[in-house]
CSV table of C-alpha atoms in Angstrom, one decimal:
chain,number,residue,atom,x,y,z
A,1375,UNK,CA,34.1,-5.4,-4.0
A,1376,UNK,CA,32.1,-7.9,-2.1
A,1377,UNK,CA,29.3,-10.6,-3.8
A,1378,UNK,CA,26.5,-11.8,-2.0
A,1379,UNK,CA,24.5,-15.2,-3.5
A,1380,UNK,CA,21.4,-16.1,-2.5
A,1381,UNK,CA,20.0,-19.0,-2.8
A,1382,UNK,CA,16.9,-21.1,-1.4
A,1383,UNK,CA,13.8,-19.2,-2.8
A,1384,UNK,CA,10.6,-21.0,-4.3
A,1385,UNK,CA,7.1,-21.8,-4.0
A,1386,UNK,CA,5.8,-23.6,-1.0
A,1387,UNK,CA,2.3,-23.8,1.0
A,1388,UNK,CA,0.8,-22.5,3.7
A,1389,UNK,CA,2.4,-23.8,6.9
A,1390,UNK,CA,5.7,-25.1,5.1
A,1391,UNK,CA,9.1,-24.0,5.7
A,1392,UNK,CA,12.1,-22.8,3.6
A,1393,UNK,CA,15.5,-22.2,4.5
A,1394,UNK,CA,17.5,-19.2,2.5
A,1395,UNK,CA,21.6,-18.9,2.2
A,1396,UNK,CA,23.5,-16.2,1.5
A,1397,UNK,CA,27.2,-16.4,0.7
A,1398,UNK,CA,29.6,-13.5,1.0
A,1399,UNK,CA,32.4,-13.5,-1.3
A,1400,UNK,CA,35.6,-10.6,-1.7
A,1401,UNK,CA,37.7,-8.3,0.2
A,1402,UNK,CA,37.0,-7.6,3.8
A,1403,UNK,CA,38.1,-8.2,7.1
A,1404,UNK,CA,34.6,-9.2,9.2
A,1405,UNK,CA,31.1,-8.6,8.4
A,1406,UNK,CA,29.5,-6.7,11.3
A,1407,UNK,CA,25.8,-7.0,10.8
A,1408,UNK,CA,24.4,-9.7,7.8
A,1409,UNK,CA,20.3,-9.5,7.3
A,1410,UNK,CA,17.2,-10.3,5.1
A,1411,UNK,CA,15.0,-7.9,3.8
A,1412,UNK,CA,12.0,-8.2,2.0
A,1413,UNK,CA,10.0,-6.6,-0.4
A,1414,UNK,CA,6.2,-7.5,-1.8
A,1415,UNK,CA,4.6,-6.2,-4.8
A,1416,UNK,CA,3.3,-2.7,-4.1
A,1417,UNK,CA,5.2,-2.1,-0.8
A,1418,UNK,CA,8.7,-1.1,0.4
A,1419,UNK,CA,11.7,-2.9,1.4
A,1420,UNK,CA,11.6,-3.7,5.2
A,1421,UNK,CA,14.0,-6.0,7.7
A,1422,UNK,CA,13.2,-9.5,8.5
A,1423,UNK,CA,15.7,-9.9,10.7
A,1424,UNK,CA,19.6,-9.2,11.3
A,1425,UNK,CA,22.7,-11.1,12.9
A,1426,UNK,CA,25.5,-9.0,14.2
A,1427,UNK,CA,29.0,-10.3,13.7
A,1428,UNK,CA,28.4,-11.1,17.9
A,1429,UNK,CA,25.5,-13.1,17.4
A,1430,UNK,CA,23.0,-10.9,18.5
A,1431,UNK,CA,19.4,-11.2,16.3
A,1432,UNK,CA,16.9,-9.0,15.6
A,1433,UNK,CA,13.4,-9.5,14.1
A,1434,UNK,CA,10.2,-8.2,11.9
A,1435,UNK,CA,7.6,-8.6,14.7
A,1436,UNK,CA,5.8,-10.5,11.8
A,1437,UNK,CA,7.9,-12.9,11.9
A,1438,UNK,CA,9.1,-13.6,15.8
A,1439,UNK,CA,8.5,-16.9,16.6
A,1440,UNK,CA,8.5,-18.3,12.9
A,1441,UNK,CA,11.8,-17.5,11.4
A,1442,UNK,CA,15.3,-18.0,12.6
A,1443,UNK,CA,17.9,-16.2,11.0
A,1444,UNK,CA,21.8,-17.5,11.9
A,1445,UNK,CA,25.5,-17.1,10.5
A,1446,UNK,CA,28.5,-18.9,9.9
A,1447,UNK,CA,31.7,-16.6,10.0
A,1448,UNK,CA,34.0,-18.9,8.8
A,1449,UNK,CA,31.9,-19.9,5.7
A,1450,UNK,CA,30.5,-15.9,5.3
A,1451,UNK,CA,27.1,-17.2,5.3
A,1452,UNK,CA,23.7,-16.1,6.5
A,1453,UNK,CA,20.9,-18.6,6.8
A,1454,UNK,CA,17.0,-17.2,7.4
A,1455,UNK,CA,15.1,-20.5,8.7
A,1456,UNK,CA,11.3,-19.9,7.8
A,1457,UNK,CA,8.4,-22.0,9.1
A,1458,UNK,CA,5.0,-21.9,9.4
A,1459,UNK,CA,4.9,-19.5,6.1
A,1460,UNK,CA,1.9,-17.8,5.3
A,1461,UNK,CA,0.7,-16.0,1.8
A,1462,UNK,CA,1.3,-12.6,3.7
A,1463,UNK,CA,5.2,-13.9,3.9
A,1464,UNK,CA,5.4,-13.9,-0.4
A,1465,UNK,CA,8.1,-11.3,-1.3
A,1466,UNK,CA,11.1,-11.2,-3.2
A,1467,UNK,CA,13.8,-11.9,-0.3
A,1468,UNK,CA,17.4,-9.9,-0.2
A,1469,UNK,CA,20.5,-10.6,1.8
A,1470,UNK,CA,22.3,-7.3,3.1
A,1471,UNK,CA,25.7,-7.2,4.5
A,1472,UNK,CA,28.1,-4.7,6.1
A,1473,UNK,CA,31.8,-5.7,5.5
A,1474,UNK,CA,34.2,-4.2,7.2
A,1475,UNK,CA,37.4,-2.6,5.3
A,1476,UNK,CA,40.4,-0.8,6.3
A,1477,UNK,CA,37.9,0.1,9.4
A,1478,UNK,CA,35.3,1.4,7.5
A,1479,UNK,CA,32.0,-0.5,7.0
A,1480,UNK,CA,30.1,-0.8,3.4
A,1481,UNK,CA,26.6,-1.9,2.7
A,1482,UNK,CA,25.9,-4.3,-0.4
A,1483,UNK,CA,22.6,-6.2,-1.3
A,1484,UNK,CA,22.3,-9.2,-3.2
A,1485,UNK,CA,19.9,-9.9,-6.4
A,1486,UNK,CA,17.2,-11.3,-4.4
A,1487,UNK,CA,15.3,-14.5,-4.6
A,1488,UNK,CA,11.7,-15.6,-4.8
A,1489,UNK,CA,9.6,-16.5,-1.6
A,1490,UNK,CA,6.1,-17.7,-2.9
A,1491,UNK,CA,3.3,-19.2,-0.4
A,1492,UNK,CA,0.7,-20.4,-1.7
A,1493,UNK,CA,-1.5,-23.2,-2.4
């Protein structure tokens, strides 16, 4: 079983920044690919942006330029750097990672935490 905590959410203003963490806790060899996801009242999950266990990023084209997303394998942690927020950026925030285990991979979500802009 694996545990991801988030942590970082709250209520900030226009133009202000927030940093999320995520911390992966439990049996597994690597995680190949840790992400954010987001999901605002009355619309669907969607990617924010991922980090493969290489390093390699990917991001919501919402978001280029404004968040930075980064990892720490030795600490199993997944940061998401947000600046320059906007109201359109409110949504509760989940961490998502693929362990790897006896060379298969697993996906697992965390509880999600709280990203309000506003003013």
């Amino acid at each position: 079983q694996v545990r991801l905590v988030e942590s970082g959410g709250g209520l900030v203003q226009p133009g202000g920044s927030l940093r999320l963490s995520c911390a992966a806790s439990g049996t597994f060899s690597s995680i190949v690919v840790l992400a954010w996801h987001r999901q605002a009242p009355g619309k669907q999950r969607e990617l924010v942006a991922s980090v493969s266990s290489g390093g390699s990023t990917n991001y919501a084209d919402s978001v280029k330029g404004r968040f930075t997303i980064s990892r720490d394998n030795a600490k199993n942690t997944v940061y998401l750097q947000m600046n320059s927020l906007k109201p359109g950026d409110t949504a509760v925030y989940y961490c998502y990672a693929e362990p790897l285990r006896q060379g298969r991979t697993y996906a697992y979500w965390g509880q999600g935490t709280q990203v309000t802009v506003s003013s």
